[in-house]
CSV table of C-alpha atoms in Angstrom, one decimal:
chain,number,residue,atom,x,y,z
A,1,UNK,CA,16.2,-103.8,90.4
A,2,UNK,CA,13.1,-104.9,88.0
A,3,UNK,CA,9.7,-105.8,88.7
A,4,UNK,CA,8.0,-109.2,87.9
A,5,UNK,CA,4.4,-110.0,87.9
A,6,UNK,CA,2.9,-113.3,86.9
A,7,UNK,CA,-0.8,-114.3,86.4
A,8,UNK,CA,-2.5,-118.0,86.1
A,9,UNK,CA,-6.3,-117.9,86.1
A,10,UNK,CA,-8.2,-120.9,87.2
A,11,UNK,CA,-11.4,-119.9,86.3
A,12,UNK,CA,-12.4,-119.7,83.0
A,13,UNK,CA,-15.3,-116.7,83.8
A,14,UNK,CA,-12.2,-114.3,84.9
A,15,UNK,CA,-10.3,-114.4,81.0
A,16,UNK,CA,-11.4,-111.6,79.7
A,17,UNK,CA,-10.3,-109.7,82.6
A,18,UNK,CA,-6.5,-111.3,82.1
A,19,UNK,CA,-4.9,-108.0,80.3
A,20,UNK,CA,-6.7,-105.6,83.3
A,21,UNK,CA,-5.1,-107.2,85.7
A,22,UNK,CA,-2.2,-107.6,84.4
A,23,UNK,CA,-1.4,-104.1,83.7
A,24,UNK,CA,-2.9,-102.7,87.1
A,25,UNK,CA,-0.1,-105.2,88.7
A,26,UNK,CA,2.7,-104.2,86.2
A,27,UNK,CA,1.7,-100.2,87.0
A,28,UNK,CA,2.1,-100.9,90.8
A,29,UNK,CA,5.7,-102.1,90.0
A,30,UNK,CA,6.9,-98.8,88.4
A,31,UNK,CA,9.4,-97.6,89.9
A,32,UNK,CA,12.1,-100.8,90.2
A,33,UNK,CA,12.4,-100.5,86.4
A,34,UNK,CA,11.0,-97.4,84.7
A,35,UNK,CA,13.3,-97.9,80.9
A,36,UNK,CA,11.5,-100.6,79.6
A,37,UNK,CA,8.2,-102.9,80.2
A,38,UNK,CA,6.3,-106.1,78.5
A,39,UNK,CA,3.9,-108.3,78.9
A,40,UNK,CA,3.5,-112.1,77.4
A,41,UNK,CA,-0.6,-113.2,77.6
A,42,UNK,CA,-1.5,-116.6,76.5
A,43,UNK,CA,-4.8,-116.1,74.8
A,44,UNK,CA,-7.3,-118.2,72.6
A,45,UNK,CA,-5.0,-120.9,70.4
A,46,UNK,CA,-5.3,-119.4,66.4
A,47,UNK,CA,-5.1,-122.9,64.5
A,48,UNK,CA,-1.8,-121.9,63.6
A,49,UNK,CA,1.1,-120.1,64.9
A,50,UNK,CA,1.5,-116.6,66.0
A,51,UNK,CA,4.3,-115.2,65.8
A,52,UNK,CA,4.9,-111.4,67.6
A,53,UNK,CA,7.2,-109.2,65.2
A,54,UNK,CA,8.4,-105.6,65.9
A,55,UNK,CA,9.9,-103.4,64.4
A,56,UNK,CA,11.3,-99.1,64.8
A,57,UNK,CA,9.0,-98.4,61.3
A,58,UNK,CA,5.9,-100.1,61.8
A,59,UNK,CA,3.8,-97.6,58.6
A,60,UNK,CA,6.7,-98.5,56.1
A,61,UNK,CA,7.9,-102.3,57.7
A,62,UNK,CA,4.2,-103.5,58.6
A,63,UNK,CA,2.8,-102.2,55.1
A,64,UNK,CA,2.0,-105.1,52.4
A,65,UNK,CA,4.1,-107.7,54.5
A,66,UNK,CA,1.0,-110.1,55.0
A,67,UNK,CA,1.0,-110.3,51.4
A,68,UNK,CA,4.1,-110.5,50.6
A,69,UNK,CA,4.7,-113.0,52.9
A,70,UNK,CA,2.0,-115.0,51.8
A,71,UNK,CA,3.9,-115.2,48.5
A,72,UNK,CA,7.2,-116.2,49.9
A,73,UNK,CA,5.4,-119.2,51.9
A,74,UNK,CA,2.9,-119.8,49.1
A,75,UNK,CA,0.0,-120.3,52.0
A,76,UNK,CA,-2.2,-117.9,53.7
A,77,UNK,CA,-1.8,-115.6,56.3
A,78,UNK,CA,-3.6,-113.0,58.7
A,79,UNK,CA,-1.5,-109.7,60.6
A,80,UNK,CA,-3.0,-107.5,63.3
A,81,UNK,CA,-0.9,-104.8,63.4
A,82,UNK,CA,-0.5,-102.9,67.1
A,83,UNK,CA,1.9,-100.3,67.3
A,84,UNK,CA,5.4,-101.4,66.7
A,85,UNK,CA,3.8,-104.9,66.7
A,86,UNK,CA,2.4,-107.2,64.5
A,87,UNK,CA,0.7,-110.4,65.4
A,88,UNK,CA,1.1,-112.6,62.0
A,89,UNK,CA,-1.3,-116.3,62.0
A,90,UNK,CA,1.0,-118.4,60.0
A,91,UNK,CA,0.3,-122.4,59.2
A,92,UNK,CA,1.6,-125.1,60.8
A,93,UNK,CA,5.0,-125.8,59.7
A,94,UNK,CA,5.8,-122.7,57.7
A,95,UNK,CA,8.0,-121.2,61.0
A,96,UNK,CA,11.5,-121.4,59.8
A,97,UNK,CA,10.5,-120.1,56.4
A,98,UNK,CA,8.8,-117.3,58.3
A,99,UNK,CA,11.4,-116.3,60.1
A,100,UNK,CA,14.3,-116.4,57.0
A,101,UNK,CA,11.9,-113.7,55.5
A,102,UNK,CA,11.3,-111.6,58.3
A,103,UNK,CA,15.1,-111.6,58.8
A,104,UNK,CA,15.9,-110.5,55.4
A,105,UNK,CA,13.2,-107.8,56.1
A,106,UNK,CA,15.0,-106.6,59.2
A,107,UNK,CA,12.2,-107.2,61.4
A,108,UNK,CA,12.4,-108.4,65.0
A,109,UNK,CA,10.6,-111.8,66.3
A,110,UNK,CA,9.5,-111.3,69.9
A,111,UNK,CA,7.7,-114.8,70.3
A,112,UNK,CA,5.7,-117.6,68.8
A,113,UNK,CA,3.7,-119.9,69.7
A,114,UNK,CA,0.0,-121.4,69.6
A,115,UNK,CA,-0.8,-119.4,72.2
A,116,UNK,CA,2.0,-116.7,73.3
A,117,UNK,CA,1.7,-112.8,72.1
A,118,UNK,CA,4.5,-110.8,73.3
A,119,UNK,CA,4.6,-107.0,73.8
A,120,UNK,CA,7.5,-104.8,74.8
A,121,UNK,CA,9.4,-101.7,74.1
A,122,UNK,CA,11.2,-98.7,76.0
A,123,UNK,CA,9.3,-96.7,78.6
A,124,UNK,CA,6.9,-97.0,81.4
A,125,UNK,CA,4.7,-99.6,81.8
A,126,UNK,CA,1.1,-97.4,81.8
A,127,UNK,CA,2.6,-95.8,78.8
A,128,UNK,CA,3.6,-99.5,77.4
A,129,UNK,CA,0.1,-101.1,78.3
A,130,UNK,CA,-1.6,-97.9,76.7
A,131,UNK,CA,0.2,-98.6,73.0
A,132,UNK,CA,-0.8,-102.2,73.1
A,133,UNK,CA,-4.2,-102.1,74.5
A,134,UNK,CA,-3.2,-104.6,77.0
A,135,UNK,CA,-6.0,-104.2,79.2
A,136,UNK,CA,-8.5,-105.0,76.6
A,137,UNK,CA,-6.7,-108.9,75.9
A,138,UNK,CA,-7.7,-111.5,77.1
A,139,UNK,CA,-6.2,-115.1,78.0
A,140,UNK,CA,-5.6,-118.0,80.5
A,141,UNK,CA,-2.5,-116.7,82.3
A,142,UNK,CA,0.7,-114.4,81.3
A,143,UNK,CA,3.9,-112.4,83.0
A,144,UNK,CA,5.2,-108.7,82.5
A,145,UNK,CA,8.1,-107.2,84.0
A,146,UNK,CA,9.6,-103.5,83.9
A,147,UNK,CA,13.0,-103.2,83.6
A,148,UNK,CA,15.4,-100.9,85.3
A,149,UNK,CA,18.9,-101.9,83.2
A,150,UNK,CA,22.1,-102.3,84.4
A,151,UNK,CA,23.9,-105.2,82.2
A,152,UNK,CA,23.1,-103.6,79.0
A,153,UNK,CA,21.8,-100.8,76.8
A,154,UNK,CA,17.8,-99.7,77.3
A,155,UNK,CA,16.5,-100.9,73.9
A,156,UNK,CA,13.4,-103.1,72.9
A,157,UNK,CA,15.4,-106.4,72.5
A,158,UNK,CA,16.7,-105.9,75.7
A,159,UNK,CA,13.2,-105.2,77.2
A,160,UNK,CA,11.6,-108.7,79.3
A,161,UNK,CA,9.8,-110.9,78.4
A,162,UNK,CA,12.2,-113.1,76.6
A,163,UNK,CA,11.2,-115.9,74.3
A,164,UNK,CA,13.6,-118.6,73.0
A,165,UNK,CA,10.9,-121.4,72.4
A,166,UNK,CA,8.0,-121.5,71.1
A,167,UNK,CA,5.2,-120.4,73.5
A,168,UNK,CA,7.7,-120.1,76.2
A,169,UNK,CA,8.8,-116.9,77.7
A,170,UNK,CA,11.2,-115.7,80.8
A,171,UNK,CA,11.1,-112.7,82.9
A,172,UNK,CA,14.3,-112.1,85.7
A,173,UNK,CA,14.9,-109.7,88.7
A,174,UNK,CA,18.9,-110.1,89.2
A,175,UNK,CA,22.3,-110.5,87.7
A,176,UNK,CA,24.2,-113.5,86.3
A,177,UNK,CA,27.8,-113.7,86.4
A,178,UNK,CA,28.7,-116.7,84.8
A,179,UNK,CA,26.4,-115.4,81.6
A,180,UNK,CA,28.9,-115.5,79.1
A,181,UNK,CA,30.7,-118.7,80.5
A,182,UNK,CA,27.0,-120.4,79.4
A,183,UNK,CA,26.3,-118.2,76.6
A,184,UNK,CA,29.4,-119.8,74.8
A,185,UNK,CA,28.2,-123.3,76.5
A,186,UNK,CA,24.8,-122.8,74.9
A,187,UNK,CA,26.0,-121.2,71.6
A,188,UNK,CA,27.7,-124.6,70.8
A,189,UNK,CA,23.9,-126.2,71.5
A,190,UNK,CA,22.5,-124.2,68.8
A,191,UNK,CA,20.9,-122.3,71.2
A,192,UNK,CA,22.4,-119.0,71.0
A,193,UNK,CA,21.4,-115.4,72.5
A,194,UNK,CA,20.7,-113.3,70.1
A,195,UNK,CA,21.3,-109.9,72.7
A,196,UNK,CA,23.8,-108.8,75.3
A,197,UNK,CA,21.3,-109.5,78.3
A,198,UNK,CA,21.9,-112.2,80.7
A,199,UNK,CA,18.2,-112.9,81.2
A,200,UNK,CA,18.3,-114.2,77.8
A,201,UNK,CA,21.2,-116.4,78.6
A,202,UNK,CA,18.3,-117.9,81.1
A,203,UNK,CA,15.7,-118.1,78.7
A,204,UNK,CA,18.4,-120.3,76.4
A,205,UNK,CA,19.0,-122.6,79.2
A,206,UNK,CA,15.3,-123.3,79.6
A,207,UNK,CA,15.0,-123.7,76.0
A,208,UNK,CA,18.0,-126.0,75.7
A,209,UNK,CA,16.8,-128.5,79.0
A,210,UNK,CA,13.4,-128.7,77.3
A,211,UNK,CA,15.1,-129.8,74.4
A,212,UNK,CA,16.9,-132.1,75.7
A,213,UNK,CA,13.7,-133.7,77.0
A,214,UNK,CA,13.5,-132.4,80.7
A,215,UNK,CA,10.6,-130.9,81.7
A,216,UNK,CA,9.9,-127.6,83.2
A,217,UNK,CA,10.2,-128.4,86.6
A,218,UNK,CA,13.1,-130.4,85.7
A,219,UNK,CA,14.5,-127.3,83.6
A,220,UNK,CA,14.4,-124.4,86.6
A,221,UNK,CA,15.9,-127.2,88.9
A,222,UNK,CA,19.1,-127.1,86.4
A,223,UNK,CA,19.2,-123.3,86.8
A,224,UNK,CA,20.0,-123.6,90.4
A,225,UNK,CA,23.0,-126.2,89.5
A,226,UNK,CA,24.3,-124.5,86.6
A,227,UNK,CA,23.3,-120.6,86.5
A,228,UNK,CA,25.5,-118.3,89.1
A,229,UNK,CA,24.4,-114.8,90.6
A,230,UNK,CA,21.2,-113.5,92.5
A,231,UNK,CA,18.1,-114.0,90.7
A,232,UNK,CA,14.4,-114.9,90.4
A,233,UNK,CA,12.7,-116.6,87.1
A,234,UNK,CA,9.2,-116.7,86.1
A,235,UNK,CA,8.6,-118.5,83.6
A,236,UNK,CA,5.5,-118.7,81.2
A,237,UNK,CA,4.5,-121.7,79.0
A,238,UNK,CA,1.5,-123.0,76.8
A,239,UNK,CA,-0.2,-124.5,79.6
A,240,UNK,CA,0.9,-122.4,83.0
A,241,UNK,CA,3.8,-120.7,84.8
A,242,UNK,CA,7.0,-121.8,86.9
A,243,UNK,CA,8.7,-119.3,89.7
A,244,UNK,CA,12.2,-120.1,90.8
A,245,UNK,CA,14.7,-118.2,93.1
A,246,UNK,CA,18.3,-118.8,93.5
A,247,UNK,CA,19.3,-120.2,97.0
A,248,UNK,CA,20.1,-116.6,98.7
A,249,UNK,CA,17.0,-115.3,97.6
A,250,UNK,CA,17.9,-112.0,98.3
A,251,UNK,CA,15.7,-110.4,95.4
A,252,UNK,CA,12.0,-109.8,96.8
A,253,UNK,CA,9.4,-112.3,95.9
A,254,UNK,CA,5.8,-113.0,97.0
A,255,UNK,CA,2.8,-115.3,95.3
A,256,UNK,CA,-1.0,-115.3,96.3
A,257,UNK,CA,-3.5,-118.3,95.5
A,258,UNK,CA,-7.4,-118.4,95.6
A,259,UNK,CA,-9.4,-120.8,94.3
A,260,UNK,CA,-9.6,-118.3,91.0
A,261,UNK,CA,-5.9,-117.6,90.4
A,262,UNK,CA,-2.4,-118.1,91.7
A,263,UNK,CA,-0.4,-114.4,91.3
A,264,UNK,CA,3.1,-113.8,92.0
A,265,UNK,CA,4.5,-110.2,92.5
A,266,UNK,CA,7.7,-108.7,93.0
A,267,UNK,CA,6.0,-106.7,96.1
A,268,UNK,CA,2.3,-107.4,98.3
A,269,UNK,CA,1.3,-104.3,96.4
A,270,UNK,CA,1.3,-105.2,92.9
A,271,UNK,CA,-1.9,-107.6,94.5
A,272,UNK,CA,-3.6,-104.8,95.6
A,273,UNK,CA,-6.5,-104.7,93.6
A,274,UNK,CA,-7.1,-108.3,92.6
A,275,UNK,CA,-10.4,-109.8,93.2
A,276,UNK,CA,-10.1,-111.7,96.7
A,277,UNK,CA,-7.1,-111.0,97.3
A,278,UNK,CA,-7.9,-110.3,101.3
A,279,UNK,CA,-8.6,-113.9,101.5
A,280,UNK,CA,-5.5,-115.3,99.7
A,281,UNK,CA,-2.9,-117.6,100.7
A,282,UNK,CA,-0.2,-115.5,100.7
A,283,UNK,CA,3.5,-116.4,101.0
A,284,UNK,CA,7.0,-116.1,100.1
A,285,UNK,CA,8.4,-118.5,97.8
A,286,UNK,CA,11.2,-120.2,99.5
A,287,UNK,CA,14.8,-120.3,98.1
A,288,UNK,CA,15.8,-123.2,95.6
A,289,UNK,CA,12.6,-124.3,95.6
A,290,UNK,CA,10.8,-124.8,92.2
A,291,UNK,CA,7.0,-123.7,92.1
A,292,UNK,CA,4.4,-124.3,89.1
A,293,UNK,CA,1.3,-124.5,87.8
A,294,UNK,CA,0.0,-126.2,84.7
A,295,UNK,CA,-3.8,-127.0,83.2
């Protein structure tokens, strides 16, 4: 089943209030997915990359890795450690290194980017938002969903939001069935899924379409040509956010605009306590029809 929520704020005075809301919506959607939850908010830009790492043993994994990954790249870096999450600052250009290390480390990359910080694991949302302090972050826009799995196994890598690109992220309600038709299609790209989730297989379309030099209106277009099954995307990148629903639509969808923010919610309720709201435009988005918002 799976809740979605997406946020894109307009006005700059309502960031610091991004992670709040956020969270309040995410809560609201509880009970369509209550085995995993997690939240992607694009916040202030770091002069580097971030890159969102996780891992099962944060006091032993987490403990002396800034330094000793400062001496594998031979270039400074700074971690904030939250939970099972660390947020590492890395220099331009040091990514691929980065990641070989973490690897060998056994650590888990959620997402990188300028940008993008990813948080997710297994349980319910409140109990999610709580570990991460989500309601204190701040940021121009971001997504969450809660998960309720059927495709494959409740763990934190099979949690949404997915990132295959940097600052890009993808959040699904639905089920594809021609998943590992494309998963072998996109595997030969060099873009393969690193998990047994179809949303993933999503994500690594986007990724690949981007790549290929189409842009991200352009890229959920291709999803309704080349992705089969019942499903809604939102989609999150450096500058805004992109909904998409497959031409059924049979999977419930609803978005909301002021001039302050536009909001999209799996349900009118996840709205409920935004600012305005009783004075938004408020409509379904229609099926195979792309929506999105950029700065």
């Amino acid at each position: 089943m799976c809740g979605i929520v997406g946020l894109f704020l307009k006005k700059e005075d309502l960031r610091p209030r991004l992670g709040e809301m956020l969270t309040d919506m995410l809560i609201t959607m509880t009970d369509r997915g209550p085995d995993s939850a997690g939240i992607a908010i694009y916040g202030d830009e770091a002069g580097g990359l971030k890159m969102t790492v996780q891992s099962d043993t944060p006091e032993t994994a987490f403990a002396g890795l800034d330094t000793a990954l400062e001496a594998a790249l031979g270039q400074k870096i700074t971690m904030k450690v939250i939970d099972t999450h660390a947020v590492l600052t890395l220099p331009e250009g040091t990514e691929a290194a980065a990641r070989a290390f973490l690897a060998e480390k056994g650590l888990r990359v959620m997402g990188a980017g300028a940008a993008m910080e990813i948080f997710k694991e297994t349980g319910l949302p409140k109990d999610v938002a709580a570990r991460f302090g989500i309601r204190a972050m701040g940021g121009s826009h971001g997504i969450g969903h809660t998960r309720m799995a059927t495709e494959s196994a409740v763990t934190t890598l099979g949690a949404h939001p997915f990132s295959t690109g940097d600052d890009q992220c993808l959040v699904h309600n639905g089920s594809l069935s021609n998943h590992n038709q494309m998963r072998r299609v996109l595997t030969e790209k060099g873009f393969a899924p690193l998990t047994q989730n179809d949303t993933e297989v999503a994500a690594c379309y986007i990724s690949s379409r981007l790549a290929e030099g189409a842009n991200l209106g352009e890229a959920l277009e291709g999803t309704l040509q080349d992705l089969d099954g019942f499903f809604t995307f939102v989609v999150g990148t450096k500058n805004g956010f992109g909904v998409v629903r497959d031409p059924i639509a049979c999977k419930p969808a609803v978005m909301a605009e002021t001039d302050d923010y536009v909001a999209f919610g799996s349900e009118y309720r996840a709205f409920a306590n935004l600012p305005g709201i009783d004075t938004a435009r408020v409509w379904e988005p229609e099926p195979a029809t792309v929506y999105f918002w950029e700065r």
